PDB file of C-alpha atoms in Angstrom:
ATOM      1  CA  MET A  19    -109.700 -74.010 -77.802  1.00  0.00           C
ATOM      2  CA  ILE A  20    -109.519 -76.692 -80.470  1.00  0.00           C
ATOM      3  CA  VAL A  21    -109.595 -80.122 -78.876  1.00  0.00           C
ATOM      4  CA  PHE A  22    -108.923 -83.573 -80.915  1.00  0.00           C
ATOM      5  CA  LEU A  23    -111.947 -86.409 -80.528  1.00  0.00           C
ATOM      6  CA  ASN A  24    -111.771 -89.527 -82.357  1.00  0.00           C
ATOM      7  CA  GLY A  25    -109.875 -88.390 -85.313  1.00  0.00           C
ATOM      8  CA  LYS A  26    -111.340 -84.898 -85.414  1.00  0.00           C
ATOM      9  CA  PHE A  27    -110.215 -81.197 -84.640  1.00  0.00           C
ATOM     10  CA  ILE A  28    -113.357 -79.695 -83.296  1.00  0.00           C
ATOM     11  CA  PRO A  29    -114.067 -76.748 -80.857  1.00  0.00           C
ATOM     12  CA  GLU A  30    -114.154 -77.462 -77.378  1.00  0.00           C
ATOM     13  CA  GLU A  31    -117.925 -76.572 -76.953  1.00  0.00           C
ATOM     14  CA  LYS A  32    -118.947 -79.268 -79.444  1.00  0.00           C
ATOM     15  CA  ALA A  33    -116.594 -82.000 -78.134  1.00  0.00           C
ATOM     16  CA  THR A  34    -118.994 -84.394 -76.737  1.00  0.00           C
ATOM     17  CA  VAL A  35    -118.693 -88.216 -75.672  1.00  0.00           C
ATOM     18  CA  SER A  36    -121.745 -90.398 -74.698  1.00  0.00           C
ATOM     19  CA  VAL A  37    -123.430 -90.525 -71.406  1.00  0.00           C
ATOM     20  CA  MET A  38    -123.025 -94.187 -71.638  1.00  0.00           C
ATOM     21  CA  ASP A  39    -119.234 -94.473 -72.050  1.00  0.00           C
ATOM     22  CA  ARG A  40    -117.524 -96.312 -69.562  1.00  0.00           C
ATOM     23  CA  GLY A  41    -115.038 -93.777 -68.995  1.00  0.00           C
ATOM     24  CA  PHE A  42    -117.890 -91.630 -67.523  1.00  0.00           C
ATOM     25  CA  LEU A  43    -119.865 -94.352 -66.025  1.00  0.00           C
ATOM     26  CA  TYR A  44    -116.902 -96.317 -64.206  1.00  0.00           C
ATOM     27  CA  GLY A  45    -113.515 -94.475 -64.779  1.00  0.00           C
ATOM     28  CA  ASP A  46    -112.660 -97.320 -67.115  1.00  0.00           C
ATOM     29  CA  GLY A  47    -109.954 -95.614 -69.123  1.00  0.00           C
ATOM     30  CA  LEU A  48    -106.430 -94.258 -68.974  1.00  0.00           C
ATOM     31  CA  PHE A  49    -104.553 -90.804 -69.282  1.00  0.00           C
ATOM     32  CA  GLU A  50    -101.315 -89.243 -69.827  1.00  0.00           C
ATOM     33  CA  GLY A  51    -100.389 -85.536 -69.163  1.00  0.00           C
ATOM     34  CA  LEU A  52     -96.948 -84.449 -71.305  1.00  0.00           C
ATOM     35  CA  LEU A  53     -95.259 -81.334 -71.252  1.00  0.00           C
ATOM     36  CA  ILE A  54     -94.989 -79.303 -74.635  1.00  0.00           C
ATOM     37  CA  LYS A  55     -92.200 -77.169 -74.961  1.00  0.00           C
ATOM     38  CA  GLY A  56     -91.481 -75.080 -77.730  1.00  0.00           C
ATOM     39  CA  GLY A  57     -93.917 -76.952 -79.854  1.00  0.00           C
ATOM     40  CA  ARG A  58     -92.292 -80.243 -78.970  1.00  0.00           C
ATOM     41  CA  PRO A  59     -93.558 -83.016 -76.600  1.00  0.00           C
ATOM     42  CA  PHE A  60     -91.155 -83.721 -73.663  1.00  0.00           C
ATOM     43  CA  ARG A  61     -90.108 -87.300 -73.227  1.00  0.00           C
ATOM     44  CA  TRP A  62     -92.801 -88.642 -75.472  1.00  0.00           C
ATOM     45  CA  ALA A  63     -91.433 -92.115 -75.856  1.00  0.00           C
ATOM     46  CA  GLU A  64     -91.735 -92.693 -71.900  1.00  0.00           C
ATOM     47  CA  HIS A  65     -95.214 -91.351 -71.818  1.00  0.00           C
ATOM     48  CA  MET A  66     -96.314 -93.496 -74.732  1.00  0.00           C
ATOM     49  CA  VAL A  67     -94.684 -96.802 -72.884  1.00  0.00           C
ATOM     50  CA  ARG A  68     -96.543 -96.357 -69.948  1.00  0.00           C
ATOM     51  CA  LEU A  69     -99.740 -95.985 -71.718  1.00  0.00           C
ATOM     52  CA  ALA A  70     -99.175 -98.868 -73.598  1.00  0.00           C
ATOM     53  CA  ARG A  71     -98.590-101.019 -70.861  1.00  0.00           C
ATOM     54  CA  GLY A  72    -101.808 -99.656 -69.309  1.00  0.00           C
ATOM     55  CA  VAL A  73    -103.619-100.173 -72.415  1.00  0.00           C
ATOM     56  CA  GLU A  74    -102.467-103.915 -72.226  1.00  0.00           C
ATOM     57  CA  PHE A  75    -102.965-104.261 -68.658  1.00  0.00           C
ATOM     58  CA  LEU A  76    -106.754-103.010 -68.817  1.00  0.00           C
ATOM     59  CA  LYS A  77    -107.330-104.575 -72.039  1.00  0.00           C
ATOM     60  CA  LEU A  78    -108.165-101.546 -73.918  1.00  0.00           C
ATOM     61  CA  THR A  79    -108.410-100.738 -77.609  1.00  0.00           C
ATOM     62  CA  MET A  80    -106.082 -97.960 -78.860  1.00  0.00           C
ATOM     63  CA  PRO A  81    -107.423 -96.630 -82.168  1.00  0.00           C
ATOM     64  CA  SER A  82    -104.227 -94.699 -83.299  1.00  0.00           C
ATOM     65  CA  THR A  83    -100.590 -95.945 -83.293  1.00  0.00           C
ATOM     66  CA  PRO A  84     -98.185 -93.796 -81.126  1.00  0.00           C
ATOM     67  CA  LYS A  85     -96.865 -92.282 -84.049  1.00  0.00           C
ATOM     68  CA  GLU A  86    -100.204 -91.279 -85.300  1.00  0.00           C
ATOM     69  CA  LEU A  87    -100.991 -89.758 -81.970  1.00  0.00           C
ATOM     70  CA  ARG A  88     -97.791 -87.793 -81.946  1.00  0.00           C
ATOM     71  CA  ARG A  89     -98.831 -86.326 -85.593  1.00  0.00           C
ATOM     72  CA  PHE A  90    -102.264 -85.337 -84.235  1.00  0.00           C
ATOM     73  CA  ALA A  91    -100.680 -83.973 -81.189  1.00  0.00           C
ATOM     74  CA  LEU A  92     -98.524 -81.455 -83.021  1.00  0.00           C
ATOM     75  CA  GLU A  93    -101.231 -80.502 -85.233  1.00  0.00           C
ATOM     76  CA  LEU A  94    -103.326 -79.816 -82.279  1.00  0.00           C
ATOM     77  CA  VAL A  95    -100.808 -77.762 -80.729  1.00  0.00           C
ATOM     78  CA  LYS A  96    -100.397 -75.620 -84.182  1.00  0.00           C
ATOM     79  CA  ARG A  97    -104.064 -75.159 -84.359  1.00  0.00           C
ATOM     80  CA  ASN A  98    -104.204 -73.617 -81.044  1.00  0.00           C
ATOM     81  CA  GLN A  99    -100.792 -71.707 -81.472  1.00  0.00           C
ATOM     82  CA  LEU A 100     -99.888 -73.106 -77.941  1.00  0.00           C
ATOM     83  CA  PRO A 101     -95.931 -74.057 -78.118  1.00  0.00           C
ATOM     84  CA  ASP A 102     -95.742 -74.102 -74.655  1.00  0.00           C
ATOM     85  CA  CYS A 103     -98.541 -76.286 -72.560  1.00  0.00           C
ATOM     86  CA  ILE A 104     -99.603 -79.571 -71.215  1.00  0.00           C
ATOM     87  CA  LEU A 105    -101.143 -82.221 -73.340  1.00  0.00           C
ATOM     88  CA  ARG A 106    -103.716 -84.458 -72.046  1.00  0.00           C
ATOM     89  CA  ILE A 107    -104.511 -87.738 -73.888  1.00  0.00           C
ATOM     90  CA  SER A 108    -107.493 -89.360 -72.672  1.00  0.00           C
ATOM     91  CA  LEU A 109    -108.551 -92.852 -73.642  1.00  0.00           C
ATOM     92  CA  SER A 110    -111.665 -94.577 -72.578  1.00  0.00           C
ATOM     93  CA  ARG A 111    -113.011 -98.236 -73.214  1.00  0.00           C
ATOM     94  CA  GLY A 112    -116.198 -97.094 -74.853  1.00  0.00           C
ATOM     95  CA  ILE A 113    -119.622 -98.252 -74.718  1.00  0.00           C
ATOM     96  CA  THR A 114    -121.030-101.506 -73.666  1.00  0.00           C
ATOM     97  CA  ALA A 115    -124.181-103.172 -72.309  1.00  0.00           C
ATOM     98  CA  ARG A 116    -125.166-102.257 -68.696  1.00  0.00           C
ATOM     99  CA  GLY A 117    -123.010-103.546 -66.012  1.00  0.00           C
ATOM    100  CA  TYR A 118    -119.443-103.813 -65.228  1.00  0.00           C
ATOM    101  CA  SER A 119    -118.592-106.639 -67.732  1.00  0.00           C
ATOM    102  CA  PRO A 120    -116.290-105.075 -70.361  1.00  0.00           C
ATOM    103  CA  LYS A 121    -117.277-107.523 -73.140  1.00  0.00           C
ATOM    104  CA  ASN A 122    -117.992-106.401 -76.410  1.00  0.00           C
ATOM    105  CA  ALA A 123    -116.903-102.731 -76.043  1.00  0.00           C
ATOM    106  CA  VAL A 124    -117.221-100.324 -79.048  1.00  0.00           C
ATOM    107  CA  ASN A 125    -116.366 -97.096 -79.813  1.00  0.00           C
ATOM    108  CA  PRO A 126    -113.655 -96.293 -77.627  1.00  0.00           C
ATOM    109  CA  ALA A 127    -113.086 -92.447 -77.282  1.00  0.00           C
ATOM    110  CA  VAL A 128    -109.517 -90.794 -77.323  1.00  0.00           C
ATOM    111  CA  VAL A 129    -109.561 -87.299 -76.478  1.00  0.00           C
ATOM    112  CA  MET A 130    -106.454 -84.698 -76.502  1.00  0.00           C
ATOM    113  CA  THR A 131    -106.602 -81.382 -74.846  1.00  0.00           C
ATOM    114  CA  LEU A 132    -104.234 -78.577 -74.293  1.00  0.00           C
ATOM    115  CA  HIS A 133    -103.731 -76.604 -71.082  1.00  0.00           C
ATOM    116  CA  PRO A 134    -101.644 -73.596 -70.323  1.00  0.00           C
ATOM    117  CA  LEU A 135     -98.547 -74.072 -68.066  1.00  0.00           C
ATOM    118  CA  PRO A 136     -98.876 -72.852 -64.276  1.00  0.00           C
ATOM    119  CA  VAL A 137     -97.359 -69.146 -64.289  1.00  0.00           C
ATOM    120  CA  SER A 138     -93.707 -69.120 -63.222  1.00  0.00           C
ATOM    121  CA  ASP A 139     -91.047 -66.400 -63.206  1.00  0.00           C
ATOM    122  CA  GLY A 140     -88.679 -69.301 -64.353  1.00  0.00           C
ATOM    123  CA  LYS A 141     -86.057 -68.362 -61.981  1.00  0.00           C
ATOM    124  CA  GLN A 142     -87.331 -69.584 -58.326  1.00  0.00           C
ATOM    125  CA  ILE A 143     -88.150 -72.995 -57.181  1.00  0.00           C
ATOM    126  CA  PRO A 144     -91.725 -73.116 -56.386  1.00  0.00           C
ATOM    127  CA  ARG A 145     -92.130 -73.543 -52.813  1.00  0.00           C
ATOM    128  CA  TRP A 146     -95.307 -75.364 -51.368  1.00  0.00           C
ATOM    129  CA  GLN A 147     -97.277 -76.079 -48.381  1.00  0.00           C
ATOM    130  CA  VAL A 148     -97.971 -79.721 -48.196  1.00  0.00           C
ATOM    131  CA  ILE A 149    -100.161 -81.858 -45.974  1.00  0.00           C
ATOM    132  CA  THR A 150    -100.687 -85.437 -45.251  1.00  0.00           C
ATOM    133  CA  ALA A 151    -103.789 -86.666 -46.555  1.00  0.00           C
ATOM    134  CA  SER A 152    -106.170 -89.274 -44.421  1.00  0.00           C
ATOM    135  CA  PHE A 153    -106.549 -91.155 -47.401  1.00  0.00           C
ATOM    136  CA  ARG A 154    -104.517 -94.385 -48.340  1.00  0.00           C
ATOM    137  CA  LEU A 155    -103.368 -96.470 -51.283  1.00  0.00           C
ATOM    138  CA  PRO A 156    -103.014 -99.996 -51.456  1.00  0.00           C
ATOM    139  CA  VAL A 157     -99.494-101.894 -51.312  1.00  0.00           C
ATOM    140  CA  ASN A 158     -98.464-103.698 -54.381  1.00  0.00           C
ATOM    141  CA  ASP A 159    -101.729-102.590 -56.402  1.00  0.00           C
ATOM    142  CA  PRO A 160    -100.660-103.327 -60.130  1.00  0.00           C
ATOM    143  CA  LEU A 161    -103.311-100.454 -60.912  1.00  0.00           C
ATOM    144  CA  THR A 162    -100.769 -97.652 -59.319  1.00  0.00           C
ATOM    145  CA  ARG A 163     -98.614 -98.464 -62.060  1.00  0.00           C
ATOM    146  CA  PHE A 164    -101.100 -96.580 -64.658  1.00  0.00           C
ATOM    147  CA  LYS A 165    -102.768 -93.261 -64.948  1.00  0.00           C
ATOM    148  CA  THR A 166    -106.286 -94.613 -64.513  1.00  0.00           C
ATOM    149  CA  ALA A 167    -109.154 -92.464 -65.204  1.00  0.00           C
ATOM    150  CA  ASN A 168    -110.478 -93.558 -61.614  1.00  0.00           C
ATOM    151  CA  LYS A 169    -108.368 -91.098 -59.178  1.00  0.00           C
ATOM    152  CA  LEU A 170    -111.024 -90.918 -56.382  1.00  0.00           C
ATOM    153  CA  PRO A 171    -108.392 -91.178 -53.571  1.00  0.00           C
ATOM    154  CA  GLN A 172    -106.229 -88.279 -55.179  1.00  0.00           C
ATOM    155  CA  VAL A 173    -109.392 -86.304 -55.629  1.00  0.00           C
ATOM    156  CA  LEU A 174    -110.374 -86.542 -52.033  1.00  0.00           C
ATOM    157  CA  ALA A 175    -106.990 -85.848 -50.892  1.00  0.00           C
ATOM    158  CA  ARG A 176    -106.597 -82.974 -52.859  1.00  0.00           C
ATOM    159  CA  ALA A 177    -109.618 -81.532 -51.691  1.00  0.00           C
ATOM    160  CA  GLU A 178    -108.402 -81.714 -47.966  1.00  0.00           C
ATOM    161  CA  ALA A 179    -105.335 -80.032 -49.216  1.00  0.00           C
ATOM    162  CA  ASP A 180    -107.401 -77.218 -50.629  1.00  0.00           C
ATOM    163  CA  GLU A 181    -109.440 -76.870 -47.228  1.00  0.00           C
ATOM    164  CA  ALA A 182    -105.913 -76.550 -45.594  1.00  0.00           C
ATOM    165  CA  VAL A 183    -105.080 -74.058 -48.014  1.00  0.00           C
ATOM    166  CA  ALA A 184    -101.942 -76.328 -49.162  1.00  0.00           C
ATOM    167  CA  GLN A 185    -101.072 -76.522 -52.698  1.00  0.00           C
ATOM    168  CA  GLU A 186    -100.488 -80.459 -52.389  1.00  0.00           C
ATOM    169  CA  ALA A 187    -101.276 -83.563 -50.560  1.00  0.00           C
ATOM    170  CA  ILE A 188     -99.203 -86.831 -49.681  1.00  0.00           C
ATOM    171  CA  LEU A 189    -101.072 -89.808 -49.460  1.00  0.00           C
ATOM    172  CA  LEU A 190     -99.525 -92.844 -47.317  1.00  0.00           C
ATOM    173  CA  ASN A 191    -100.291 -96.435 -48.225  1.00  0.00           C
ATOM    174  CA  THR A 192    -102.071 -98.843 -46.197  1.00  0.00           C
ATOM    175  CA  ASP A 193     -98.698 -99.517 -44.299  1.00  0.00           C
ATOM    176  CA  GLY A 194     -98.587 -96.120 -43.151  1.00  0.00           C
ATOM    177  CA  TYR A 195     -95.546 -95.394 -45.397  1.00  0.00           C
ATOM    178  CA  VAL A 196     -95.183 -92.565 -47.746  1.00  0.00           C
ATOM    179  CA  ALA A 197     -96.426 -93.162 -51.063  1.00  0.00           C
ATOM    180  CA  GLU A 198     -96.803 -90.225 -53.319  1.00  0.00           C
ATOM    181  CA  GLY A 199     -98.511 -86.783 -53.904  1.00  0.00           C
ATOM    182  CA  THR A 200    -101.815 -86.341 -55.509  1.00  0.00           C
ATOM    183  CA  THR A 201    -100.036 -85.375 -58.713  1.00  0.00           C
ATOM    184  CA  SER A 202     -96.453 -85.835 -57.918  1.00  0.00           C
ATOM    185  CA  ASN A 203     -93.903 -88.259 -56.878  1.00  0.00           C
ATOM    186  CA  ILE A 204     -91.930 -87.254 -53.685  1.00  0.00           C
ATOM    187  CA  PHE A 205     -88.351 -86.921 -53.059  1.00  0.00           C
ATOM    188  CA  TRP A 206     -86.117 -85.871 -49.910  1.00  0.00           C
ATOM    189  CA  VAL A 207     -82.402 -85.639 -49.036  1.00  0.00           C
ATOM    190  CA  GLU A 208     -81.087 -87.660 -46.383  1.00  0.00           C
ATOM    191  CA  GLN A 209     -77.052 -87.374 -45.308  1.00  0.00           C
ATOM    192  CA  GLY A 210     -76.659 -86.188 -48.796  1.00  0.00           C
ATOM    193  CA  VAL A 211     -78.739 -88.734 -50.658  1.00  0.00           C
ATOM    194  CA  ILE A 212     -81.505 -88.304 -52.953  1.00  0.00           C
ATOM    195  CA  CYS A 213     -84.353 -90.835 -51.799  1.00  0.00           C
ATOM    196  CA  THR A 214     -87.739 -91.366 -52.857  1.00  0.00           C
ATOM    197  CA  THR A 215     -90.362 -93.912 -52.564  1.00  0.00           C
ATOM    198  CA  PRO A 216     -90.384 -97.246 -53.921  1.00  0.00           C
ATOM    199  CA  LEU A 217     -93.043 -97.976 -56.622  1.00  0.00           C
ATOM    200  CA  PRO A 218     -94.564-101.313 -55.104  1.00  0.00           C
ATOM    201  CA  SER A 219     -95.082 -98.591 -52.094  1.00  0.00           C
ATOM    202  CA  GLY A 220     -98.219 -97.154 -54.198  1.00  0.00           C
ATOM    203  CA  ALA A 221     -96.216 -94.444 -56.176  1.00  0.00           C
ATOM    204  CA  LEU A 222     -97.060 -93.816 -59.974  1.00  0.00           C
ATOM    205  CA  PRO A 223     -93.785 -94.511 -61.958  1.00  0.00           C
ATOM    206  CA  GLY A 224     -93.764 -90.799 -62.659  1.00  0.00           C
ATOM    207  CA  VAL A 225     -91.754 -89.992 -66.134  1.00  0.00           C
ATOM    208  CA  THR A 226     -90.330 -86.736 -64.148  1.00  0.00           C
ATOM    209  CA  ARG A 227     -89.392 -88.893 -61.243  1.00  0.00           C
ATOM    210  CA  ALA A 228     -87.668 -91.147 -63.767  1.00  0.00           C
ATOM    211  CA  THR A 229     -85.989 -88.102 -65.303  1.00  0.00           C
ATOM    212  CA  ILE A 230     -84.704 -86.756 -61.817  1.00  0.00           C
ATOM    213  CA  LEU A 231     -83.181 -90.141 -60.789  1.00  0.00           C
ATOM    214  CA  GLU A 232     -81.240 -90.027 -64.479  1.00  0.00           C
ATOM    215  CA  LEU A 233     -80.018 -86.622 -63.597  1.00  0.00           C
ATOM    216  CA  CYS A 234     -78.698 -87.646 -60.260  1.00  0.00           C
ATOM    217  CA  ALA A 235     -76.848 -90.297 -62.137  1.00  0.00           C
ATOM    218  CA  SER A 236     -75.437 -87.693 -64.527  1.00  0.00           C
ATOM    219  CA  LEU A 237     -74.629 -85.120 -61.718  1.00  0.00           C
ATOM    220  CA  LYS A 238     -72.787 -88.089 -59.904  1.00  0.00           C
ATOM    221  CA  LEU A 239     -75.604 -87.658 -56.854  1.00  0.00           C
ATOM    222  CA  ARG A 240     -76.103 -90.761 -54.775  1.00  0.00           C
ATOM    223  CA  CYS A 241     -79.950 -91.768 -54.658  1.00  0.00           C
ATOM    224  CA  ARG A 242     -81.782 -94.665 -53.390  1.00  0.00           C
ATOM    225  CA  GLU A 243     -85.482 -95.964 -53.003  1.00  0.00           C
ATOM    226  CA  LYS A 244     -86.384 -96.218 -49.548  1.00  0.00           C
ATOM    227  CA  THR A 245     -89.883 -96.470 -47.395  1.00  0.00           C
ATOM    228  CA  VAL A 246     -90.294 -93.586 -45.138  1.00  0.00           C
ATOM    229  CA  LYS A 247     -92.875 -92.839 -42.307  1.00  0.00           C
ATOM    230  CA  PRO A 248     -94.225 -89.256 -42.945  1.00  0.00           C
ATOM    231  CA  GLU A 249     -92.772 -88.040 -39.624  1.00  0.00           C
ATOM    232  CA  ALA A 250     -89.586 -88.759 -40.547  1.00  0.00           C
ATOM    233  CA  LEU A 251     -89.554 -86.224 -43.354  1.00  0.00           C
ATOM    234  CA  HIS A 252     -89.375 -83.578 -40.729  1.00  0.00           C
ATOM    235  CA  ARG A 253     -85.600 -85.070 -40.001  1.00  0.00           C
ATOM    236  CA  THR A 254     -84.465 -84.674 -43.468  1.00  0.00           C
ATOM    237  CA  GLN A 255     -82.231 -82.112 -45.174  1.00  0.00           C
ATOM    238  CA  GLY A 256     -85.202 -81.192 -47.261  1.00  0.00           C
ATOM    239  CA  ALA A 257     -87.719 -82.426 -49.556  1.00  0.00           C
ATOM    240  CA  PHE A 258     -89.479 -81.767 -53.049  1.00  0.00           C
ATOM    241  CA  LEU A 259     -91.980 -82.782 -55.506  1.00  0.00           C
ATOM    242  CA  THR A 260     -91.860 -83.884 -59.201  1.00  0.00           C
ATOM    243  CA  MET A 261     -94.409 -83.572 -61.608  1.00  0.00           C
ATOM    244  CA  THR A 262     -95.027 -83.028 -65.365  1.00  0.00           C
ATOM    245  CA  SER A 263     -96.684 -79.642 -65.174  1.00  0.00           C
ATOM    246  CA  MET A 264     -94.046 -77.880 -62.545  1.00  0.00           C
ATOM    247  CA  GLY A 265     -91.013 -80.032 -62.734  1.00  0.00           C
ATOM    248  CA  VAL A 266     -89.274 -79.676 -59.555  1.00  0.00           C
ATOM    249  CA  VAL A 267     -91.055 -78.332 -56.436  1.00  0.00           C
ATOM    250  CA  GLU A 268     -89.615 -77.564 -53.135  1.00  0.00           C
ATOM    251  CA  ILE A 269     -91.542 -78.359 -50.212  1.00  0.00           C
ATOM    252  CA  ASP A 270     -91.797 -75.447 -47.845  1.00  0.00           C
ATOM    253  CA  SER A 271     -93.841 -77.162 -44.792  1.00  0.00           C
ATOM    254  CA  LEU A 272     -95.690 -80.215 -44.163  1.00  0.00           C
ATOM    255  CA  ASP A 273     -98.526 -80.334 -42.111  1.00  0.00           C
ATOM    256  CA  GLY A 274     -97.650 -76.873 -40.831  1.00  0.00           C
ATOM    257  CA  ARG A 275     -94.072 -77.492 -39.848  1.00  0.00           C
ATOM    258  CA  PRO A 276     -91.404 -75.909 -42.114  1.00  0.00           C
ATOM    259  CA  LEU A 277     -88.913 -78.482 -43.512  1.00  0.00           C
ATOM    260  CA  ARG A 278     -85.166 -77.642 -44.106  1.00  0.00           C
ATOM    261  CA  ARG A 279     -83.777 -76.916 -47.448  1.00  0.00           C
ATOM    262  CA  SER A 280     -80.861 -78.591 -49.275  1.00  0.00           C
ATOM    263  CA  PRO A 281     -79.007 -76.969 -52.173  1.00  0.00           C
ATOM    264  CA  LEU A 282     -79.482 -80.202 -53.906  1.00  0.00           C
ATOM    265  CA  VAL A 283     -82.775 -79.275 -54.451  1.00  0.00           C
ATOM    266  CA  LYS A 284     -82.125 -76.327 -56.319  1.00  0.00           C
ATOM    267  CA  LYS A 285     -79.279 -78.318 -58.325  1.00  0.00           C
ATOM    268  CA  LEU A 286     -81.710 -80.909 -59.648  1.00  0.00           C
ATOM    269  CA  ALA A 287     -84.201 -78.352 -60.615  1.00  0.00           C
ATOM    270  CA  MET A 288     -81.836 -76.085 -62.364  1.00  0.00           C
ATOM    271  CA  ALA A 289     -80.587 -79.214 -64.274  1.00  0.00           C
ATOM    272  CA  TYR A 290     -83.997 -80.175 -65.045  1.00  0.00           C
ATOM    273  CA  ARG A 291     -84.748 -76.805 -66.717  1.00  0.00           C
ATOM    274  CA  LYS A 292     -81.977 -76.633 -68.795  1.00  0.00           C
ATOM    275  CA  MET A 293     -82.811 -80.279 -69.951  1.00  0.00           C
ATOM    276  CA  ILE A 294     -86.460 -79.132 -71.061  1.00  0.00           C
TER     277      ILE A 294
END
């Protein structure tokens, strides 16, 4: 596999970042994951807006413009002959003197890699077993608005899902309300209304999440943001997850208890697939 590292296209096995890089030492950086379909990035502008906001908030240095990044990304897809894949863009602050202070950071690292899409027959909506994780996310934390390189709560929650032989874990916030999945946003159907968690609850402003909300409007489906306790999800008409890699995934069971199924989930999943 060919990767992009700081302006160069090189074999994956030769791509290295310094052991003194702050991304490695402290998770001091950002990343974005984008869907590439037919050789074209899906919702590029939306991902770049979120990345730019994160760069501004963390006061990082982005060596390339979004236009340059897009050109590099398309060249990377071409060189790897992988027109359908996930593109990951990683940005680290770079190297500084020892310690937490980000003063005088030099050599920010920009890496782009491609990853195969999950296997899917394209006809059936994936259905996952999901658990509630024991780890919590802070309420109204500005860092949850960005894909920072430090995702230990999500890593540990996913480890709990692996141990439970589940495909995803739902993280609650410190008030006990549902926030998000480890790599997904969560939706549910309540009396015919498509509901999702508000961003201040600790949820990432997912690009796929925003796309689903747009589709609800175009399909004239009612939707709203709402806080919810995990036990309340068992009383809904159905629930689903959204993510860049899989699109729409229906929740089959939560903590070992089957959830109801709503035809609205399939309707949105098919509309999303048509869009991409």
